[in-house]
Coordinates of N, CA and C in Angstrom, one line a residue:
M582 N 0.5 -1.1 -0.2 CA -0.1 -0.2 -0.3 C 0.6 1.6 -0.1
N583 N 1.6 1.5 0.8 CA 2.9 2.2 0.5 C 3.6 2.5 -1.1
K584 N 3.3 2.0 -1.4 CA 4.4 2.0 -2.4 C 3.4 2.7 -3.9
I585 N 2.3 2.5 -3.4 CA 1.0 2.7 -4.3 C 0.8 4.5 -3.6
L586 N 0.6 4.3 -2.6 CA 0.8 6.4 -2.5 C 2.0 6.5 -2.9
I587 N 3.3 5.7 -3.3 CA 4.2 6.9 -3.3 C 3.7 6.5 -4.3
F588 N 3.5 6.0 -5.2 CA 3.6 6.0 -6.4 C 2.3 7.2 -7.2
I589 N 1.4 7.3 -6.2 CA 0.3 8.3 -7.0 C 0.3 10.2 -7.0
L590 N 1.9 9.8 -5.9 CA 2.1 11.3 -5.6 C 3.3 11.7 -6.8
C591 N 3.5 10.6 -7.1 CA 5.2 10.6 -8.3 C 4.3 11.1 -9.7
I592 N 3.0 10.2 -9.5 CA 3.1 10.2 -10.6 C 2.4 12.3 -10.9
C593 N 1.8 12.1 -9.9 CA 0.7 13.4 -10.3 C 1.3 15.1 -10.0
F594 N 3.0 14.7 -8.9 CA 3.8 15.8 -9.8 C 5.2 16.1 -10.9
L595 N 4.9 14.3 -11.0 CA 5.5 14.9 -12.8 C 4.4 15.1 -13.7
I596 N 3.6 14.9 -13.6 CA 2.0 15.8 -14.0 C 2.5 17.4 -13.8
G597 N 2.6 17.5 -13.3 CA 3.3 19.2 -13.0 C 3.9 19.2 -13.4
G598 N 5.4 18.8 -13.3 CA 6.2 19.5 -13.7 C 6.3 19.0 -15.2
V599 N 5.7 18.0 -15.7 CA 6.3 17.9 -17.3 C 5.0 19.7 -18.2
I600 N 4.0 19.5 -16.9 CA 3.2 20.8 -17.6 C 3.8 22.2 -17.7
H601 N 4.3 22.8 -16.3 CA 5.2 23.8 -16.9 C 6.5 23.9 -17.1
L602 N 7.2 21.6 -17.8 CA 8.0 22.8 -18.5 C 7.7 22.5 -20.2
Y603 N 5.8 22.5 -19.8 CA 6.2 22.5 -21.6 C 6.0 23.9 -22.4
D604 N 5.1 24.5 -20.6 CA 5.1 26.0 -20.8 C 6.2 26.6 -21.4
N605 N 7.5 25.7 -20.8 CA 8.5 26.9 -20.6 C 9.8 26.8 -22.1
I606 N 8.9 25.7 -22.2 CA 9.3 24.7 -23.4 C 8.5 25.2 -24.8
A607 N 7.7 26.0 -24.8 CA 6.7 26.2 -25.6 C 6.5 27.1 -26.0
F608 N 6.2 28.4 -24.5 CA 6.2 29.7 -24.4 C 7.6 31.1 -23.8
G609 N 8.4 30.1 -23.4 CA 9.8 29.8 -23.3 C 9.9 30.7 -21.3
V610 N 11.1 30.8 -21.5 CA 10.9 30.6 -19.7 C 10.3 32.6 -19.6
F611 N 9.3 31.9 -18.5 CA 8.9 33.2 -17.8 C 7.1 33.3 -18.6
P612 N 6.7 32.5 -18.6 CA 5.7 31.8 -20.2 C 4.1 32.4 -19.1
Y613 N 3.8 32.4 -18.1 CA 2.8 33.7 -17.1 C 3.1 34.9 -17.7
N614 N 3.2 35.4 -18.4 CA 3.0 36.3 -18.8 C 1.4 38.2 -18.2
F615 N 1.0 37.0 -17.3 CA -0.7 37.4 -17.4 C -0.4 38.0 -15.4
A616 N 0.4 36.9 -15.5 CA 0.9 36.8 -13.8 C 2.1 38.4 -13.1
P617 N 2.3 38.4 -11.9 CA 3.5 39.5 -11.9 C 4.0 38.5 -12.4
L618 N 5.8 39.3 -12.4 CA 6.7 38.4 -12.5 C 7.6 37.7 -11.2
W619 N 6.7 37.6 -10.1 CA 7.7 36.6 -9.6 C 7.1 35.8 -8.8
M620 N 5.0 35.6 -9.8 CA 4.3 34.6 -9.7 C 4.8 34.2 -11.0
N621 N 5.9 34.5 -11.5 CA 5.3 33.3 -13.1 C 6.8 32.8 -13.2
A622 N 8.1 33.7 -11.6 CA 9.1 32.9 -11.7 C 8.7 31.8 -11.5
Y623 N 7.8 30.8 -9.3 CA 7.9 30.4 -9.6 C 7.0 29.2 -9.5
W624 N 6.3 29.1 -11.0 CA 5.6 28.8 -11.5 C 6.7 28.3 -12.2
T625 N 7.4 29.1 -13.2 CA 8.2 28.3 -14.5 C 9.3 27.1 -13.3
L626 N 9.5 27.9 -12.3 CA 10.4 26.8 -11.1 C 9.8 26.4 -10.9
L627 N 8.7 25.8 -10.8 CA 7.6 23.7 -10.3 C 8.3 22.8 -11.5
G628 N 8.0 24.1 -12.4 CA 8.8 22.4 -13.5 C 9.7 21.5 -13.4
V629 N 11.2 22.3 -12.7 CA 11.3 21.1 -11.8 C 12.0 21.1 -10.2
L630 N 11.3 21.6 -9.6 CA 10.2 21.3 -8.2 C 10.5 20.0 -7.5
D631 N 9.0 20.0 -9.1 CA 8.3 18.7 -9.0 C 8.7 18.0 -10.1
L632 N 10.0 17.7 -10.6 CA 10.5 16.9 -10.4 C 12.2 16.6 -9.4
L633 N 11.7 17.4 -8.8 CA 13.6 17.0 -8.0 C 12.4 16.5 -6.9
I634 N 11.0 17.1 -6.5 CA 10.4 15.2 -5.0 C 10.3 13.7 -6.1
V635 N 9.5 14.3 -7.3 CA 9.2 12.5 -8.0 C 10.9 12.2 -7.8
Y636 N 12.2 13.1 -7.7 CA 13.3 12.3 -7.5 C 13.5 11.9 -5.9
L637 N 13.0 12.4 -5.1 CA 13.4 13.0 -4.1 C 12.0 11.5 -3.0
L638 N 11.2 11.0 -3.2 CA 10.4 10.9 -3.4 C 10.5 9.2 -3.1
I639 N 11.4 9.5 -4.2 CA 11.5 7.7 -4.3 C 13.1 6.8 -3.9
Y640 N 14.2 8.4 -3.9 CA 16.0 7.7 -3.3 C 15.7 8.1 -1.3
R641 N 14.2 9.8 -1.1 CA 14.9 10.3 -0.4 C 13.2 10.4 0.9
L642 N 13.2 9.2 0.7 CA 11.4 9.6 1.1 C 11.3 11.2 1.6
R643 N 11.8 10.7 3.3 CA 10.9 12.5 4.1 C 11.6 13.0 3.7
T644 N 13.1 13.4 2.8 CA 12.6 14.7 2.6 C 12.4 15.3 0.9
G645 N 11.4 14.0 0.1 CA 10.6 14.7 -0.9 C 9.4 15.2 -0.3
L646 N 8.8 14.6 0.9 CA 7.3 14.6 1.6 C 7.4 15.5 1.8
T647 N 8.9 16.3 2.6 CA 8.5 17.3 3.3 C 8.7 18.7 2.6
L648 N 9.2 18.2 0.8 CA 9.7 19.1 0.3 C 8.3 19.7 -1.0
G649 N 7.4 18.2 -1.1 CA 6.5 18.1 -1.4 C 5.0 19.1 -1.0
L650 N 5.1 19.1 0.1 CA 4.2 19.9 0.9 C 4.6 21.2 1.6
L651 N 6.0 21.3 1.8 CA 5.5 22.5 1.6 C 6.1 23.7 0.0
V652 N 5.8 22.3 -1.4 CA 5.5 23.1 -2.6 C 4.1 23.0 -2.8
M653 N 2.9 22.9 -2.6 CA 1.7 22.3 -2.6 C 0.9 23.3 -1.6
F654 N 2.3 23.8 -0.5 CA 1.2 24.6 -0.2 C 0.8 25.6 -0.2
S655 N 2.8 25.6 -0.8 CA 3.0 28.0 -1.7 C 1.9 27.5 -2.3
D656 N 1.9 26.4 -3.3 CA 0.9 26.4 -4.8 C -0.1 27.5 -4.5
V657 N -0.6 26.4 -3.5 CA -2.6 26.6 -3.5 C -2.7 28.1 -2.3
V658 N -1.7 28.2 -1.6 CA -1.9 29.6 -1.2 C -2.0 30.7 -2.5
I659 N -0.5 30.3 -3.3 CA -0.2 31.2 -4.6 C -1.6 31.2 -5.4
N660 N -1.3 30.4 -5.7 CA -2.6 30.2 -7.5 C -3.7 30.8 -6.0
S661 N -4.3 31.0 -4.8 CA -5.4 31.2 -4.0 C -5.5 32.8 -4.4
Y662 N -4.6 33.3 -4.5 CA -4.3 34.9 -4.5 C -4.3 35.3 -5.3
A663 N -3.7 34.8 -6.5 CA -3.9 34.7 -7.5 C -5.5 34.1 -8.4
Y664 N -6.3 33.7 -7.6 CA -8.0 33.9 -7.8 C -8.1 34.3 -7.4
Y665 N -8.3 34.6 -6.3 CA -8.8 35.3 -5.0 C -8.6 37.1 -4.9
I666 N -7.2 37.2 -5.6 CA -7.1 38.3 -5.0 C -7.6 38.9 -6.5
L667 N -6.1 38.4 -7.9 CA -5.8 39.8 -8.8 C -6.7 38.9 -9.8
A668 N -6.9 38.6 -9.5 CA -9.0 37.8 -10.6 C -7.8 38.0 -12.0
I669 N -6.4 36.5 -11.7 CA -5.7 36.6 -13.2 C -7.0 35.2 -13.6
F670 N -7.1 34.0 -12.9 CA -8.0 33.2 -13.2 C -9.6 33.3 -13.8
T671 N -10.1 33.0 -14.8 CA -11.3 33.0 -15.2 C -12.4 31.8 -14.0
E672 N -11.7 30.6 -14.2 CA -12.0 29.4 -13.5 C -11.3 28.8 -12.8
A673 N -11.6 28.7 -11.0 CA -11.2 27.5 -10.0 C -11.3 26.1 -9.7
Y674 N -11.0 25.4 -11.4 CA -11.2 24.4 -12.0 C -9.8 23.8 -11.1
A675 N -8.4 24.6 -11.6 CA -7.6 24.0 -11.1 C -6.9 24.1 -9.5
L676 N -7.6 25.0 -9.2 CA -7.1 25.4 -8.0 C -8.0 23.9 -7.2
Q677 N -9.3 23.6 -7.0 CA -9.3 22.6 -6.6 C -8.9 21.3 -6.7
L678 N -8.4 21.5 -7.8 CA -7.6 20.3 -7.8 C -6.5 20.1 -7.3
Q679 N -5.9 21.1 -7.4 CA -4.0 21.8 -6.7 C -4.9 21.3 -4.5
S680 N -5.9 22.0 -4.1 CA -6.8 22.1 -3.2 C -6.8 20.2 -2.4
L681 N -7.3 19.9 -3.6 CA -7.3 18.5 -3.4 C -6.5 17.1 -3.2
F682 N -5.4 17.7 -3.6 CA -3.8 16.8 -3.9 C -3.1 17.3 -2.3
L683 N -3.7 18.9 -2.4 CA -3.1 19.3 -1.6 C -3.0 18.0 0.5
G684 N -4.2 18.2 -0.2 CA -5.6 17.7 1.2 C -5.0 16.4 1.3
F685 N -3.8 15.0 -0.3 CA -3.7 14.0 -0.5 C -2.1 13.7 -0.2
T686 N -1.5 14.8 -0.4 CA -0.1 14.7 0.5 C -0.2 15.2 1.8
I687 N -0.9 16.1 2.1 CA -1.3 16.1 4.3 C -1.1 14.5 4.2
A688 N -2.5 14.1 4.1 CA -2.7 12.5 4.5 C -1.4 11.8 4.3
T689 N -0.9 11.3 2.8 CA 0.1 10.1 2.1 C 1.6 10.9 3.2
S690 N 1.6 12.3 4.1 CA 2.8 12.4 4.3 C 3.0 12.0 6.0
I691 N 2.1 12.5 6.8 CA 1.0 11.1 7.8 C 1.9 10.2 7.6
A692 N 0.4 9.1 6.9 CA 0.9 7.9 6.6 C 2.0 7.2 7.0
L693 N 2.7 7.9 5.3 CA 3.9 7.6 5.4 C 5.8 7.5 5.9
W694 N 5.0 8.4 6.9 CA 6.2 9.0 7.4 C 7.2 8.5 8.4
K695 N 6.7 7.1 9.3 CA 7.7 6.9 10.1 C 7.2 5.3 9.8
R696 N 7.6 5.1 8.9 CA 6.5 3.5 7.9 C 8.1 3.6 7.3
K697 N 8.4 1.9 7.3 CA 8.9 1.9 6.4 C 8.6 1.2 4.6
V698 N 8.8 1.8 3.3 CA 8.4 1.4 2.7 C 9.7 -0.2 1.6

């Protein structure tokens, strides 16, 4: 069961990383020109961070869980700010999925923290 949870985390972070890397390859560095520069830089950095988390989840589980939690928490906070305060998104669908994944990441991290995989 533990390996299944890690696999799901890895797949989700891999999808996120690939999406951000695709945006960088297709549209250049800082492709999110509708957002403030600091937000654009953060989203650009997610392409590398998400893939680093996948690597860490496989080879350094606790480090991967910690970084995964930090990234997902900051991502939900920043995207909530972008949606609710800056109103640069018209749909909340992605934010809702990210919030759901943050909850999954929290629960999974608690379950995996003390267990050997």
